[in-house]
Amino acid sequence: MLLHGNIKHIIGHRSPLIYGHFIEHFHRQIYGGIYDPNSPLSDEDGFRTDVIDALKKIKIPILRWPGGCFVSSYHWKDAVGSKRMPFFDKAWRVEDPSTFGTDEYIMLCRKINCEPYICTNAGTGTAEEMSDWVEYCNLETEGKYAKWRIENGFPSPHKVKYWSIGNENYGFWEIGAKDSKEWSRLVKESVKMIKHVDPLTQLSAAALTDLDWNIHLLTEAGDFLDWISIHQYWDPINQTNDYADYEQTMAYTHRIGHSIEKMRGLLTAMNLEKKIKIAFDEWNLRGWYHPNVHTIQQGITKEEYLYPRDKNDDNTKYTMADAIFTACFLNELNRNCDIVGMANYAPAVNTRGCIFTYPEGIVLRSTYHVFDLYVNYMGDIVLNTWSENMPFITVQNKAKENLDISALDILVSKWSDKPGIAVAAVNKNPLNFQSLQLDIAGAKGNVKHFCLMGESTESYNDINHEEVKIQKKDLGSFSDNREIILPPHSINIIQIL
Ligand code: AHR
């Protein structure tokens, strides 16, 4: 394939927040994951230092918390101060000890040097409870909640800029689910009260790529909103855990940006595309495995609804399929950087996350290295390109339909603060090397090739088992139409500096 471009043809400046993450009070993400006070690997505040270091290496820019479904019956006041109230989490049907609350979360964000992004309880919560939370976090000394924070040992405000009203309150599975009219009214009253507490907050609200839902939401509350939140998991295996294989996963990369297209259209139709940005604040190839929770016939025994969650911890399942998909979606987020301002990989640690913890250490799953490549090796200015002779592959999706999809997914970037370009080239072909010729006007310098791959499409990383890693090659000086060979099932960053 021949790729044409020009370092002056700019699509936009992508926000660093598109490489954000999410962490929820679910299974071992928090307790036994990032927060493990009894671990010898934890610091004085109870945080796993190996996890902190790994999160810092991929420069997580923003971390959404505490849910997810969890938040829709969560009362933040149970988990601050000296008297923590353990409570039964009705979303995930376990007791939460409340030892990890707002102040611990802020400490975590400070340790990994990221923006906090708090999702509020719009299920059983109220506009007042949400705005009390903002008082606690953002007011200097005014009122009882700021004074409570000071009493708890935090004299300075936490300065939480990003807040979301609710999580998936459109869904029957969500505690406190609402119809579009109820939702728009609650959001409006909530954002009004929050803005009265701190007008500098940036507010999002749970949304769908659905006309009715968004017309009500944006008509009522659009004036107060800066973001609109959407979620997507492409392989819906929450109940079955029947992983899409490599070919079926490649089928999911076809029109991978469909939700973004739809939301862009809805915002444009309402003349809001310049005011409100998309926060794609939960995404992952695969849904989390938690059977018998969101159904009326809920699992009766813990063997039916609780213990199966441990199967999310099977590292052999996070292969090059997950890595290739993740790279294709990060490319799509970059291509839509004019309207997607934030995205949060769900989740960061354990479950389907890019980091897996065990008592003696961590495993960096294949997807972790994709974030490493994009955050540390790609530029922040997205360039426009066009291609000739795009190769295609035919894949079969889970519905047994055959799809012809592009074998390559290419993104070209440059830096706002230094010369050079960086090309992200994803080869989805499971068997064949692909040739990529670069005709990028203005590109000059030496070529470095960073390639993430394993021996096969099924390669994975696990405890004392590393198959997927980044390999670096120096390819000498760049010349026009320089051919780069892309290995099968690989993610490649080609830097020309
Ligand atoms: O499977 C996890 C859930 O997925 C999150 O809690 C929720 O936000 C989404 O539906």
Coordinates of C-alpha atoms and ligand atoms in Angstrom, one line a residue:
M1 CA 0.0 0.0 0.0
L2 CA 1.2 3.5 -0.8
L3 CA 0.3 6.2 1.8
H4 CA 0.3 9.8 0.8
G5 CA 0.4 12.7 3.1
N6 CA 1.9 16.1 3.9
I7 CA 3.1 17.3 7.3
K8 CA 1.1 20.5 6.7
H9 CA -2.2 18.8 6.1
I10 CA -3.6 18.8 9.7
I11 CA -6.8 17.1 10.9
G12 CA -6.4 18.5 14.5
H13 CA -4.7 18.5 17.8
R14 CA -5.7 15.5 19.8
S15 CA -6.3 15.9 23.5
P16 CA -4.1 13.8 25.8
L17 CA -7.3 12.8 27.5
I18 CA -8.2 10.3 24.8
Y19 CA -5.7 8.0 26.4
G20 CA -7.6 8.0 29.7
H21 CA -8.6 5.1 31.9
F22 CA -11.4 4.0 34.2
I23 CA -11.4 2.1 37.5
E24 CA -14.5 0.8 39.2
H25 CA -15.3 -0.8 42.6
F26 CA -15.7 -4.2 40.8
H27 CA -14.0 -7.5 41.6
R28 CA -10.2 -6.8 42.0
Q29 CA -9.8 -3.5 40.3
I30 CA -9.6 -1.4 43.5
Y31 CA -9.4 -3.8 46.5
G32 CA -6.6 -6.3 45.7
G33 CA -5.7 -4.4 42.6
I34 CA -4.4 -0.9 42.8
Y35 CA -5.2 -0.6 46.6
D36 CA -3.8 -3.4 48.7
P37 CA -2.6 -2.0 52.1
N38 CA -1.5 -5.5 53.3
S39 CA 0.7 -6.1 50.3
P40 CA 4.5 -5.9 50.9
L41 CA 4.6 -4.2 47.5
S42 CA 2.3 -1.3 48.7
D43 CA 3.4 2.1 49.9
E44 CA 2.5 3.8 53.1
D45 CA -0.9 4.8 51.7
G46 CA -1.7 1.2 50.6
F47 CA -1.1 1.6 46.9
R48 CA 0.7 -1.1 44.9
T49 CA 3.9 0.7 43.8
D50 CA 4.4 -1.6 40.9
V51 CA 1.0 -0.7 39.6
I52 CA 1.6 3.0 40.2
D53 CA 4.9 2.8 38.3
A54 CA 3.2 1.0 35.3
L55 CA 0.4 3.5 35.2
K56 CA 2.8 6.4 35.3
K57 CA 4.8 4.9 32.4
I58 CA 1.8 5.1 30.1
K59 CA 1.1 8.6 31.4
I60 CA -2.5 8.1 32.3
P61 CA -4.0 11.6 31.8
I62 CA -7.3 11.1 33.5
L63 CA -8.9 8.3 35.6
R64 CA -12.7 7.9 35.8
W65 CA -14.0 6.5 39.2
P66 CA -15.9 5.0 41.1
G67 CA -18.2 3.4 38.4
G68 CA -19.8 2.2 36.3
C69 CA -22.9 0.4 37.6
F70 CA -21.4 0.5 41.1
V71 CA -22.0 4.3 41.4
S72 CA -25.7 4.2 40.9
S73 CA -26.3 3.3 44.5
Y74 CA -23.1 4.6 46.0
H75 CA -23.2 7.3 48.7
W76 CA -19.8 9.0 48.8
K77 CA -20.3 10.2 52.4
D78 CA -20.0 6.5 53.6
A79 CA -16.4 6.5 52.5
V80 CA -14.7 9.6 53.8
G81 CA -13.5 10.5 57.3
S82 CA -12.6 8.4 60.3
K83 CA -15.9 6.5 60.6
R84 CA -16.1 4.5 57.3
M85 CA -19.4 2.7 56.8
P86 CA -19.1 -0.6 55.0
F87 CA -22.1 -1.0 52.8
F88 CA -23.7 -3.7 50.6
D89 CA -23.1 -2.8 47.0
K90 CA -26.4 -3.6 45.3
A91 CA -25.0 -3.3 41.8
W92 CA -22.3 -6.0 42.2
R93 CA -23.9 -7.7 45.3
V94 CA -20.8 -7.6 47.5
E95 CA -19.9 -5.7 50.7
D96 CA -17.7 -2.7 50.0
P97 CA -15.5 -1.9 53.1
S98 CA -15.5 1.9 52.2
T99 CA -11.8 2.0 53.0
F100 CA -11.1 3.3 49.5
G101 CA -13.1 6.5 49.1
T102 CA -12.8 10.0 47.7
D103 CA -9.6 11.0 49.5
E104 CA -7.8 7.7 48.7
Y105 CA -8.9 8.2 45.0
I106 CA -7.5 11.7 45.0
M107 CA -4.2 10.4 46.5
L108 CA -4.1 7.8 43.7
C109 CA -4.6 10.5 41.1
R110 CA -1.8 12.6 42.6
K111 CA 0.6 9.6 42.7
I112 CA 0.0 8.8 39.0
N113 CA -0.1 12.5 38.2
C114 CA -3.5 12.4 36.4
E115 CA -6.7 14.4 36.4
P116 CA -9.5 13.0 38.6
Y117 CA -12.9 12.4 36.9
I118 CA -15.7 11.5 39.3
C119 CA -18.9 9.9 38.1
T120 CA -21.8 10.7 40.4
N121 CA -24.8 8.6 41.6
A122 CA -27.7 9.5 39.4
G123 CA -29.4 6.2 40.2
T124 CA -30.5 6.6 43.9
G125 CA -28.6 9.8 44.4
T126 CA -29.9 13.4 44.2
A127 CA -28.7 16.7 42.7
E128 CA -28.0 17.8 46.3
E129 CA -25.8 14.7 47.1
M130 CA -23.8 15.3 43.9
S131 CA -23.3 19.0 44.6
D132 CA -22.3 18.2 48.2
W133 CA -19.6 16.0 46.7
V134 CA -18.3 18.9 44.7
E135 CA -18.4 21.1 47.8
Y136 CA -16.3 18.5 49.6
C137 CA -13.8 18.3 46.8
N138 CA -13.6 21.9 45.5
L139 CA -14.6 24.6 48.0
E140 CA -11.8 26.2 50.1
T141 CA -13.5 26.3 53.5
E142 CA -17.1 27.3 52.9
G143 CA -19.8 25.0 54.2
K144 CA -19.8 21.8 56.2
Y145 CA -18.4 19.6 53.4
A146 CA -15.3 21.6 52.8
K147 CA -14.8 21.8 56.5
W148 CA -15.2 18.0 56.7
R149 CA -12.5 17.6 54.1
I150 CA -10.2 19.8 56.1
E151 CA -11.0 17.8 59.3
N152 CA -10.1 14.7 57.4
G153 CA -6.6 16.0 56.8
F154 CA -6.9 17.7 53.4
P155 CA -6.7 21.5 54.0
S156 CA -6.5 22.3 50.3
P157 CA -9.3 21.6 47.8
H158 CA -9.0 18.5 45.7
K159 CA -9.8 20.6 42.6
V160 CA -11.8 18.0 40.7
K161 CA -12.5 19.6 37.4
Y162 CA -14.3 16.7 35.6
W163 CA -17.6 15.3 36.8
S164 CA -20.1 13.1 35.1
I165 CA -23.8 12.9 36.0
G166 CA -24.7 9.3 36.2
N167 CA -23.7 6.1 34.5
E168 CA -25.8 4.3 31.9
N169 CA -29.1 5.4 33.6
Y170 CA -30.8 4.6 30.3
G171 CA -30.3 0.9 30.8
F172 CA -32.7 -1.5 32.5
W173 CA -29.7 -3.1 34.2
E174 CA -28.8 0.2 36.0
I175 CA -30.0 0.8 39.5
G176 CA -32.3 3.9 39.3
A177 CA -32.7 3.6 35.6
K178 CA -34.7 6.5 34.0
D179 CA -36.6 7.4 30.8
S180 CA -35.4 10.3 28.7
K181 CA -37.7 12.9 30.2
E182 CA -36.9 11.9 33.9
W183 CA -33.2 11.8 32.9
S184 CA -33.1 15.2 31.3
R185 CA -34.8 16.9 34.3
L186 CA -32.5 15.2 36.8
V187 CA -29.4 16.2 34.8
K188 CA -30.5 19.8 34.5
E189 CA -31.1 20.2 38.2
S190 CA -27.9 18.4 39.0
V191 CA -25.6 20.4 36.7
K192 CA -27.3 23.5 37.9
M193 CA -26.5 22.8 41.6
I194 CA -23.0 21.7 40.7
K195 CA -22.3 24.8 38.7
H196 CA -23.6 26.9 41.6
V197 CA -20.9 25.2 43.8
D198 CA -18.1 25.4 41.3
P199 CA -18.7 27.1 37.9
L200 CA -15.3 25.9 36.7
T201 CA -16.3 22.3 36.7
Q202 CA -16.6 20.5 33.3
L203 CA -19.7 18.4 33.3
S204 CA -20.7 15.3 31.3
A205 CA -23.9 13.3 31.4
A206 CA -24.6 9.7 30.5
A207 CA -25.9 9.4 26.9
L208 CA -26.7 7.0 24.1
T209 CA -26.3 7.3 20.4
D210 CA -30.1 7.6 20.4
L211 CA -32.0 10.5 19.0
D212 CA -34.8 10.6 21.6
W213 CA -32.5 10.3 24.6
N214 CA -30.2 13.0 23.4
I215 CA -32.9 15.5 22.2
H216 CA -34.4 15.5 25.7
L217 CA -31.0 15.6 27.4
L218 CA -29.5 18.3 25.3
T219 CA -32.6 20.4 25.0
E220 CA -33.0 20.5 28.8
A221 CA -29.3 20.5 29.9
G222 CA -27.2 21.3 26.9
D223 CA -26.5 24.8 28.1
F224 CA -24.8 23.4 31.2
L225 CA -22.9 20.5 29.6
D226 CA -19.4 20.5 28.3
W227 CA -19.3 16.7 27.5
I228 CA -21.6 13.9 26.6
S229 CA -20.7 10.4 27.7
I230 CA -21.0 7.3 25.6
H231 CA -19.8 3.7 26.3
Q232 CA -19.1 0.7 24.1
Y233 CA -17.9 -2.9 24.5
W234 CA -17.9 -4.7 21.1
D235 CA -17.7 -8.3 22.2
P236 CA -20.8 -8.6 24.6
I237 CA -19.7 -11.6 26.7
N238 CA -20.8 -10.4 30.2
Q239 CA -23.1 -13.4 30.5
T240 CA -21.3 -16.1 28.4
N241 CA -17.6 -15.3 28.3
D242 CA -17.4 -16.8 24.8
Y243 CA -14.5 -14.7 23.5
A244 CA -14.5 -13.5 19.9
D245 CA -11.5 -15.2 18.3
Y246 CA -8.9 -13.3 16.2
E247 CA -11.0 -13.3 13.0
Q248 CA -14.2 -12.3 14.8
T249 CA -12.3 -9.6 16.6
M250 CA -11.0 -8.2 13.3
A251 CA -14.7 -8.1 12.1
Y252 CA -15.4 -5.8 15.1
T253 CA -12.8 -3.3 13.7
H254 CA -15.1 -2.8 10.7
R255 CA -16.7 0.7 11.1
I256 CA -15.2 0.8 14.6
G257 CA -16.1 4.5 14.9
H258 CA -19.8 4.0 14.2
S259 CA -20.9 5.3 17.6
I260 CA -18.7 8.4 17.2
E261 CA -20.2 9.1 13.8
K262 CA -23.7 8.8 15.2
M263 CA -23.0 11.1 18.2
R264 CA -21.3 13.6 15.9
G265 CA -24.4 13.7 13.7
L266 CA -26.7 14.2 16.7
L267 CA -24.6 17.0 18.1
T268 CA -24.3 18.6 14.7
A269 CA -28.1 18.4 14.1
M270 CA -28.5 20.3 17.4
N271 CA -25.8 22.8 16.5
L272 CA -23.8 21.7 19.6
E273 CA -20.8 20.1 17.9
K274 CA -18.6 23.1 18.7
K275 CA -19.8 23.4 22.3
I276 CA -20.1 19.8 23.6
K277 CA -17.4 17.1 23.2
I278 CA -17.7 13.4 23.3
A279 CA -16.3 11.6 26.4
F280 CA -16.1 8.0 25.3
D281 CA -15.6 7.2 29.0
E282 CA -15.9 3.5 28.9
W283 CA -14.6 1.3 26.1
N284 CA -13.0 -2.0 25.6
L285 CA -13.1 -4.8 23.0
R286 CA -14.7 -7.2 25.5
G287 CA -17.4 -6.8 28.0
W288 CA -16.6 -7.8 31.6
Y289 CA -17.6 -11.3 32.6
H290 CA -20.2 -11.1 35.4
P291 CA -23.0 -13.5 34.7
N292 CA -26.5 -13.5 36.3
V293 CA -26.3 -10.0 37.6
H294 CA -28.3 -7.8 35.2
T295 CA -31.1 -10.2 34.6
I296 CA -34.5 -10.5 36.3
Q297 CA -33.7 -14.2 37.0
Q298 CA -30.6 -13.2 38.9
G299 CA -28.2 -15.9 40.0
I300 CA -29.3 -17.3 43.3
T301 CA -25.9 -18.7 44.6
K302 CA -22.5 -17.1 44.6
E303 CA -21.3 -19.9 42.3
E304 CA -23.8 -18.5 39.8
Y305 CA -23.2 -14.8 40.0
L306 CA -20.0 -14.0 42.0
Y307 CA -17.3 -16.6 41.7
P308 CA -17.4 -16.7 37.8
R309 CA -15.9 -13.1 37.8
D310 CA -12.5 -14.6 38.6
K311 CA -12.5 -15.9 34.9
N312 CA -11.8 -12.3 33.9
D313 CA -8.3 -13.0 35.3
D314 CA -7.4 -15.5 32.6
N315 CA -4.4 -13.8 31.0
T316 CA -4.2 -16.3 28.1
K317 CA -7.3 -14.6 26.7
Y318 CA -5.7 -11.2 26.2
T319 CA -3.9 -11.8 22.9
M320 CA -2.9 -9.9 19.8
A321 CA -6.6 -9.7 18.9
D322 CA -7.1 -7.4 21.9
A323 CA -4.0 -5.4 21.0
I324 CA -4.9 -5.0 17.4
F325 CA -8.5 -3.9 18.2
T326 CA -7.2 -1.4 20.8
A327 CA -4.8 0.2 18.3
C328 CA -7.5 0.5 15.7
F329 CA -9.8 2.2 18.2
L330 CA -7.0 4.6 19.3
N331 CA -6.5 5.4 15.7
E332 CA -10.2 6.2 15.3
L333 CA -10.1 8.4 18.5
N334 CA -7.2 10.4 17.0
R335 CA -8.9 10.7 13.6
N336 CA -12.0 12.2 15.4
C337 CA -9.9 14.4 17.7
D338 CA -12.0 17.4 16.7
I339 CA -15.1 16.0 18.6
V340 CA -13.7 13.3 20.9
G341 CA -12.0 15.0 23.7
M342 CA -11.7 12.2 26.2
A343 CA -11.8 8.4 26.2
N344 CA -11.4 5.9 29.1
Y345 CA -10.2 2.4 28.7
A346 CA -12.3 0.2 30.9
P347 CA -10.7 -0.7 33.2
A348 CA -7.1 0.0 33.9
V349 CA -6.3 -2.7 36.4
N350 CA -7.5 -6.4 36.5
T351 CA -10.9 -7.5 35.1
R352 CA -10.3 -6.8 31.3
G353 CA -7.7 -4.2 32.1
C354 CA -4.2 -3.7 30.6
I355 CA -2.5 -4.5 33.9
F356 CA -3.0 -7.7 35.9
T357 CA -2.0 -7.9 39.6
Y358 CA -1.0 -11.0 41.6
P359 CA 0.5 -11.1 45.1
E360 CA 4.2 -11.1 43.9
G361 CA 3.9 -8.7 41.0
I362 CA 2.0 -7.6 37.8
V363 CA 1.5 -8.8 34.3
L364 CA 1.5 -6.2 31.5
R365 CA -1.1 -7.6 29.1
S366 CA -0.8 -7.0 25.3
T367 CA -3.1 -4.0 25.5
Y368 CA -0.8 -2.2 28.0
H369 CA 2.0 -2.1 25.3
V370 CA -0.4 -0.5 22.8
F371 CA -1.0 2.4 25.2
D372 CA 2.8 2.6 25.7
L373 CA 3.3 2.9 22.0
Y374 CA 0.6 5.6 21.4
V375 CA 1.4 7.7 24.5
N376 CA 5.1 7.6 24.3
Y377 CA 5.9 7.2 20.6
M378 CA 3.1 9.0 18.7
G379 CA 2.7 12.8 18.1
D380 CA -0.2 15.0 19.3
I381 CA -1.0 16.6 15.9
V382 CA -3.0 14.3 13.6
L383 CA -2.3 14.5 9.9
N384 CA -4.6 13.9 7.0
T385 CA -3.5 11.1 4.6
W386 CA -4.9 9.1 1.7
S387 CA -3.9 5.7 0.4
E388 CA -3.6 3.7 -2.8
N389 CA -3.8 -0.1 -3.1
M390 CA -5.2 -0.8 0.4
P391 CA -5.1 -4.6 0.9
F392 CA -8.2 -6.3 2.2
I393 CA -8.9 -9.5 4.2
T394 CA -12.1 -11.4 4.4
V395 CA -13.2 -12.3 8.0
Q396 CA -16.2 -13.9 9.5
N397 CA -18.0 -12.3 12.4
K398 CA -19.8 -14.0 15.2
A399 CA -23.0 -14.0 13.1
K400 CA -21.2 -16.1 10.5
E401 CA -21.3 -13.2 8.0
N402 CA -18.3 -12.7 5.7
L403 CA -16.8 -9.1 5.7
D404 CA -14.2 -7.7 3.5
I405 CA -12.2 -5.3 5.7
S406 CA -9.1 -3.2 5.2
A407 CA -6.0 -5.2 6.3
L408 CA -4.2 -2.0 7.4
D409 CA -5.2 0.8 9.7
I410 CA -2.8 3.8 9.5
L411 CA -2.6 7.0 11.4
V412 CA 0.0 9.7 10.8
S413 CA 1.0 12.3 13.4
K414 CA 3.6 14.9 14.2
W415 CA 4.5 16.8 17.3
S416 CA 3.5 20.3 18.3
D417 CA 6.9 20.8 20.1
K418 CA 9.5 19.1 18.0
P419 CA 10.1 18.1 14.3
G420 CA 9.4 14.7 12.9
I421 CA 6.5 12.4 12.2
A422 CA 5.2 9.2 13.7
V423 CA 3.1 6.7 11.8
A424 CA 0.9 4.1 13.6
A425 CA 0.5 1.2 11.2
V426 CA -1.7 -1.7 12.3
N427 CA -1.5 -5.0 10.2
K428 CA -4.6 -7.0 10.9
N429 CA -3.7 -9.8 8.5
P430 CA -3.2 -12.9 10.6
L431 CA -0.7 -14.6 8.2
N432 CA 0.9 -12.1 5.8
F433 CA 3.5 -9.4 5.9
Q434 CA 2.2 -6.2 4.4
S435 CA 4.2 -3.6 2.5
L436 CA 3.7 0.1 3.4
Q437 CA 5.3 2.8 1.3
L438 CA 5.3 6.3 2.8
D439 CA 5.0 9.3 0.6
I440 CA 4.8 12.0 3.2
A441 CA 5.8 15.4 2.0
G442 CA 8.0 17.2 4.5
A443 CA 9.1 14.0 6.2
K444 CA 12.8 13.7 6.7
G445 CA 15.4 12.1 9.0
N446 CA 16.1 8.7 10.4
V447 CA 13.6 5.9 10.5
K448 CA 12.9 4.0 13.8
H449 CA 10.5 1.1 13.7
F450 CA 8.8 0.0 17.0
C451 CA 6.9 -3.2 16.5
L452 CA 4.5 -4.8 18.9
M453 CA 3.7 -8.5 18.1
G454 CA 4.0 -12.0 19.3
E455 CA 4.7 -15.3 17.4
S456 CA 1.0 -15.8 16.7
T457 CA -2.3 -14.2 16.9
E458 CA -2.8 -16.1 20.2
S459 CA 0.3 -14.7 21.8
Y460 CA -0.2 -13.4 25.3
N461 CA 1.6 -12.3 28.5
D462 CA 1.2 -14.0 31.9
I463 CA 3.1 -14.6 35.1
N464 CA 6.7 -15.6 34.1
H465 CA 5.4 -15.8 30.5
E466 CA 6.1 -12.9 28.1
E467 CA 5.3 -13.4 24.4
V468 CA 4.1 -9.9 23.4
K469 CA 6.6 -7.1 23.6
I470 CA 7.8 -4.0 21.7
Q471 CA 10.8 -4.6 19.4
K472 CA 12.8 -1.7 18.1
K473 CA 14.7 -1.5 14.7
D474 CA 16.7 1.4 13.3
L475 CA 16.1 1.6 9.5
G476 CA 18.4 4.4 8.5
S477 CA 17.6 7.6 6.7
F478 CA 14.1 8.2 5.2
S479 CA 13.7 8.4 1.4
D480 CA 10.4 9.1 -0.4
N481 CA 8.3 6.0 -1.0
R482 CA 10.4 4.2 1.6
E483 CA 9.0 0.7 2.0
I484 CA 8.3 -0.6 5.5
I485 CA 7.5 -4.2 6.0
L486 CA 4.7 -4.8 8.5
P487 CA 4.7 -8.3 10.2
P488 CA 1.4 -10.2 10.4
H489 CA -0.9 -9.3 13.4
S490 CA 1.3 -6.4 14.5
I491 CA 1.1 -2.8 15.7
N492 CA 3.9 -0.7 14.3
I493 CA 5.0 2.9 15.1
I494 CA 7.3 4.2 12.5
Q495 CA 9.1 7.4 13.6
I496 CA 10.9 9.7 11.1
L497 CA 12.9 12.2 13.1
Ligands
AHR1 O1 -19.5 -4.6 32.8 C1 -19.1 -3.4 33.6 C2 -20.1 -2.4 33.3 O2 -20.2 -2.1 32.0 C3 -19.9 -1.0 34.0 O3 -20.0 -1.0 35.4 C4 -21.0 -0.3 33.3 O4 -20.8 1.1 33.2 C5 -21.0 -0.9 31.9 O5 -22.3 -1.3 31.5

